[in-house]
Amino acid sequence: MGESGDAVMQGNAGQATAGPEIWVRGPVGEAEVLPQEPEPLSAAGARRFSWVATHGGAGSTTLAAVFGGHDAGRNWPRPEHGEPGSVLLVGRTHAAGLDAVSHTLDIFRRGDAPPGLDLDAIVLVADAPGRLPRQLVQRVKVIGSVIDVHRVPWVPAWRTGDLTGPPPRESAALARLTGRTP
């Protein structure tokens, strides 16, 4: 650890960096580049998404109305027709919904999804009020080990068609992803 160890430490300490690389997704750029990165994220509507339902009744229409974006229903979006190619897969948290999500996720994993589509995240909508049974929580964890999962809680107003309120507080990360402020 003699002088060479000290020289390395002094060299690192003497560099002007924005912070350790472990806190930044992707490569660390020069100091001048960092202030430019937040602009696309803060610009309203900078990124558009297509909500794709993995099964009937998944909630893609409601989520598109509340968070914005294109409701593709149970169809693949068509980027060649101007529909966003960034996909958010939607499913309910019941067993059949999680099966459908897993099946559609596997289509992306195998590379069988139509060209031009990028899977950004899974959005799981509560199928009932309250906590999920343990076996369903385990299945959500397995899905979450492969891709980002956003959970949307049960919203009684949505059941009656009232979509005028703000997104639920528990879905703040999804609101940030879609550009809809909670």
Tab-separated table of C-alpha atoms in Angstrom:
chain	number	residue	atom	x	y	z
A	1	MET	CA	0.000	0.000	0.000
A	2	GLY	CA	2.976	2.370	-0.108
A	3	GLU	CA	3.209	5.396	-2.307
A	4	SER	CA	1.395	3.943	-5.304
A	5	GLY	CA	-1.771	3.356	-3.223
A	6	ASP	CA	-1.542	6.922	-1.917
A	7	ALA	CA	-1.036	8.292	-5.437
A	8	VAL	CA	-4.179	6.582	-6.678
A	9	MET	CA	-6.199	7.938	-3.780
A	10	GLN	CA	-4.802	11.432	-4.327
A	11	GLY	CA	-5.547	11.192	-8.050
A	12	ASN	CA	-9.173	10.210	-7.397
A	13	ALA	CA	-9.599	12.859	-4.754
A	14	GLY	CA	-8.225	15.489	-7.109
A	15	GLN	CA	-10.753	14.732	-9.868
A	16	ALA	CA	-13.897	16.816	-10.154
A	17	THR	CA	-16.749	14.337	-10.524
A	18	ALA	CA	-20.480	14.501	-10.017
A	19	GLY	CA	-20.416	11.576	-7.590
A	20	PRO	CA	-19.757	7.862	-7.574
A	21	GLU	CA	-20.845	5.903	-10.645
A	22	ILE	CA	-22.970	3.563	-8.535
A	23	TRP	CA	-25.519	6.347	-8.044
A	24	VAL	CA	-25.939	7.057	-11.750
A	25	ARG	CA	-27.679	4.811	-14.277
A	26	GLY	CA	-25.419	4.511	-17.270
A	27	PRO	CA	-22.000	6.000	-17.788
A	28	VAL	CA	-20.902	9.096	-15.902
A	29	GLY	CA	-20.323	12.031	-18.246
A	30	GLU	CA	-18.491	15.287	-17.911
A	31	ALA	CA	-19.749	17.857	-15.406
A	32	GLU	CA	-21.170	20.046	-18.208
A	33	VAL	CA	-23.390	17.212	-19.491
A	34	LEU	CA	-25.150	16.444	-16.192
A	35	PRO	CA	-27.342	19.589	-16.011
A	36	GLN	CA	-28.710	18.792	-19.490
A	37	GLU	CA	-30.017	15.315	-18.544
A	38	PRO	CA	-33.028	16.395	-16.422
A	39	GLU	CA	-34.536	18.549	-19.194
A	40	PRO	CA	-36.170	15.686	-21.143
A	41	LEU	CA	-37.576	14.231	-17.921
A	42	SER	CA	-39.109	17.521	-16.799
A	43	ALA	CA	-40.556	18.400	-20.181
A	44	ALA	CA	-44.246	17.522	-20.196
A	45	GLY	CA	-45.088	14.891	-22.762
A	46	ALA	CA	-41.428	14.283	-23.648
A	47	ARG	CA	-42.008	10.534	-23.653
A	48	ARG	CA	-45.214	8.805	-24.637
A	49	PHE	CA	-46.255	5.285	-23.756
A	50	SER	CA	-48.659	2.691	-25.075
A	51	TRP	CA	-50.643	0.864	-22.424
A	52	VAL	CA	-51.055	-2.769	-23.481
A	53	ALA	CA	-53.565	-4.942	-21.629
A	54	THR	CA	-52.345	-8.492	-21.093
A	55	HIS	CA	-55.936	-9.702	-20.549
A	56	GLY	CA	-59.471	-8.378	-20.667
A	57	GLY	CA	-60.327	-6.008	-17.831
A	58	ALA	CA	-56.673	-5.287	-17.030
A	59	GLY	CA	-57.274	-1.545	-16.735
A	60	SER	CA	-55.282	-0.129	-19.655
A	61	THR	CA	-58.096	2.231	-20.665
A	62	THR	CA	-58.388	3.651	-17.161
A	63	LEU	CA	-54.617	4.018	-16.779
A	64	ALA	CA	-54.328	5.792	-20.145
A	65	ALA	CA	-57.097	8.188	-19.086
A	66	VAL	CA	-55.523	8.899	-15.684
A	67	PHE	CA	-51.808	8.918	-16.558
A	68	GLY	CA	-51.977	9.825	-20.256
A	69	GLY	CA	-50.620	7.913	-23.213
A	70	HIS	CA	-52.029	5.637	-25.870
A	71	ASP	CA	-54.475	2.878	-24.940
A	72	ALA	CA	-53.591	0.008	-27.240
A	73	GLY	CA	-56.050	-2.303	-25.524
A	74	ARG	CA	-55.097	-5.921	-26.176
A	75	ASN	CA	-53.339	-5.055	-29.440
A	76	TRP	CA	-49.691	-4.325	-30.075
A	77	PRO	CA	-49.025	-0.628	-30.683
A	78	ARG	CA	-48.107	0.323	-34.242
A	79	PRO	CA	-45.201	2.782	-34.216
A	80	GLU	CA	-45.423	2.989	-38.008
A	81	HIS	CA	-48.851	4.647	-37.520
A	82	GLY	CA	-47.570	7.111	-34.922
A	83	GLU	CA	-48.449	5.045	-31.850
A	84	PRO	CA	-45.769	5.074	-29.134
A	85	GLY	CA	-43.427	2.082	-29.225
A	86	SER	CA	-42.626	2.361	-25.501
A	87	VAL	CA	-44.849	-0.264	-23.885
A	88	LEU	CA	-46.277	-0.507	-20.388
A	89	LEU	CA	-47.854	-3.957	-19.941
A	90	VAL	CA	-50.951	-3.906	-17.725
A	91	GLY	CA	-52.441	-6.730	-15.702
A	92	ARG	CA	-54.511	-7.315	-12.580
A	93	THR	CA	-53.008	-8.791	-9.455
A	94	HIS	CA	-55.197	-11.907	-9.413
A	95	ALA	CA	-53.735	-15.274	-10.466
A	96	ALA	CA	-55.103	-15.163	-14.033
A	97	GLY	CA	-53.824	-11.594	-14.479
A	98	LEU	CA	-50.337	-12.511	-13.288
A	99	ASP	CA	-50.360	-15.534	-15.632
A	100	ALA	CA	-51.236	-13.243	-18.554
A	101	VAL	CA	-48.511	-10.760	-17.578
A	102	SER	CA	-45.939	-13.564	-17.338
A	103	HIS	CA	-46.979	-14.943	-20.732
A	104	THR	CA	-46.707	-11.525	-22.431
A	105	LEU	CA	-43.413	-10.795	-20.683
A	106	ASP	CA	-42.112	-14.074	-22.088
A	107	ILE	CA	-43.051	-12.919	-25.607
A	108	PHE	CA	-40.710	-9.951	-25.141
A	109	ARG	CA	-38.028	-12.143	-23.557
A	110	ARG	CA	-38.022	-14.490	-26.560
A	111	GLY	CA	-37.873	-11.555	-28.981
A	112	ASP	CA	-41.259	-12.414	-30.494
A	113	ALA	CA	-42.823	-8.988	-29.919
A	114	PRO	CA	-43.285	-6.885	-33.057
A	115	PRO	CA	-40.221	-4.896	-34.110
A	116	GLY	CA	-39.957	-1.327	-32.855
A	117	LEU	CA	-41.482	-2.010	-29.430
A	118	ASP	CA	-39.619	-1.482	-26.173
A	119	LEU	CA	-40.977	-2.920	-22.947
A	120	ASP	CA	-40.496	-0.267	-20.263
A	121	ALA	CA	-42.330	-1.694	-17.247
A	122	ILE	CA	-45.166	-3.819	-15.933
A	123	VAL	CA	-48.118	-2.101	-14.277
A	124	LEU	CA	-50.140	-4.254	-11.916
A	125	VAL	CA	-53.567	-2.950	-10.940
A	126	ALA	CA	-55.117	-4.195	-7.694
A	127	ASP	CA	-57.938	-6.622	-8.358
A	128	ALA	CA	-59.527	-5.939	-4.953
A	129	PRO	CA	-59.006	-3.713	-1.929
A	130	GLY	CA	-56.583	-4.896	0.736
A	131	ARG	CA	-53.366	-6.853	0.782
A	132	LEU	CA	-52.407	-9.516	-1.717
A	133	PRO	CA	-52.254	-13.135	-0.546
A	134	ARG	CA	-48.709	-14.335	0.029
A	135	GLN	CA	-48.603	-16.625	-3.032
A	136	LEU	CA	-49.542	-13.681	-5.296
A	137	VAL	CA	-46.943	-11.435	-3.627
A	138	GLN	CA	-44.339	-14.101	-4.458
A	139	ARG	CA	-45.387	-14.099	-8.113
A	140	VAL	CA	-45.148	-10.298	-8.246
A	141	LYS	CA	-41.613	-10.554	-6.821
A	142	VAL	CA	-40.623	-13.016	-9.549
A	143	ILE	CA	-41.914	-10.648	-12.240
A	144	GLY	CA	-40.152	-7.754	-10.497
A	145	SER	CA	-36.853	-9.638	-10.632
A	146	VAL	CA	-36.985	-9.372	-14.444
A	147	ILE	CA	-38.390	-5.859	-15.019
A	148	ASP	CA	-39.632	-2.806	-13.132
A	149	VAL	CA	-43.095	-3.330	-11.671
A	150	HIS	CA	-45.413	-0.481	-10.729
A	151	ARG	CA	-48.362	-1.329	-8.508
A	152	VAL	CA	-51.556	0.672	-8.628
A	153	PRO	CA	-53.833	0.291	-5.592
A	154	TRP	CA	-57.562	-0.278	-5.580
A	155	VAL	CA	-59.279	3.063	-6.300
A	156	PRO	CA	-63.003	2.971	-5.478
A	157	ALA	CA	-63.741	6.067	-7.591
A	158	TRP	CA	-62.339	4.371	-10.701
A	159	ARG	CA	-64.793	1.528	-10.233
A	160	THR	CA	-67.684	3.947	-10.699
A	161	GLY	CA	-65.999	5.711	-13.633
A	162	ASP	CA	-64.771	8.813	-11.775
A	163	LEU	CA	-61.305	9.403	-13.228
A	164	THR	CA	-61.137	13.100	-12.341
A	165	GLY	CA	-59.024	12.863	-9.198
A	166	PRO	CA	-55.239	12.805	-9.086
A	167	PRO	CA	-53.403	9.489	-9.415
A	168	PRO	CA	-53.156	7.550	-6.141
A	169	ARG	CA	-50.257	8.558	-3.892
A	170	GLU	CA	-48.951	4.964	-3.970
A	171	SER	CA	-48.390	5.245	-7.714
A	172	ALA	CA	-46.113	8.321	-7.548
A	173	ALA	CA	-43.252	6.501	-9.314
A	174	LEU	CA	-45.565	5.563	-12.183
A	175	ALA	CA	-46.793	9.160	-12.369
A	176	ARG	CA	-43.184	10.353	-12.655
A	177	LEU	CA	-42.441	7.752	-15.348
A	178	THR	CA	-45.428	8.826	-17.438
A	179	GLY	CA	-44.942	12.543	-16.805
A	180	ARG	CA	-48.203	12.890	-14.845
A	181	THR	CA	-47.570	14.682	-11.572
A	182	PRO	CA	-49.443	13.213	-8.608
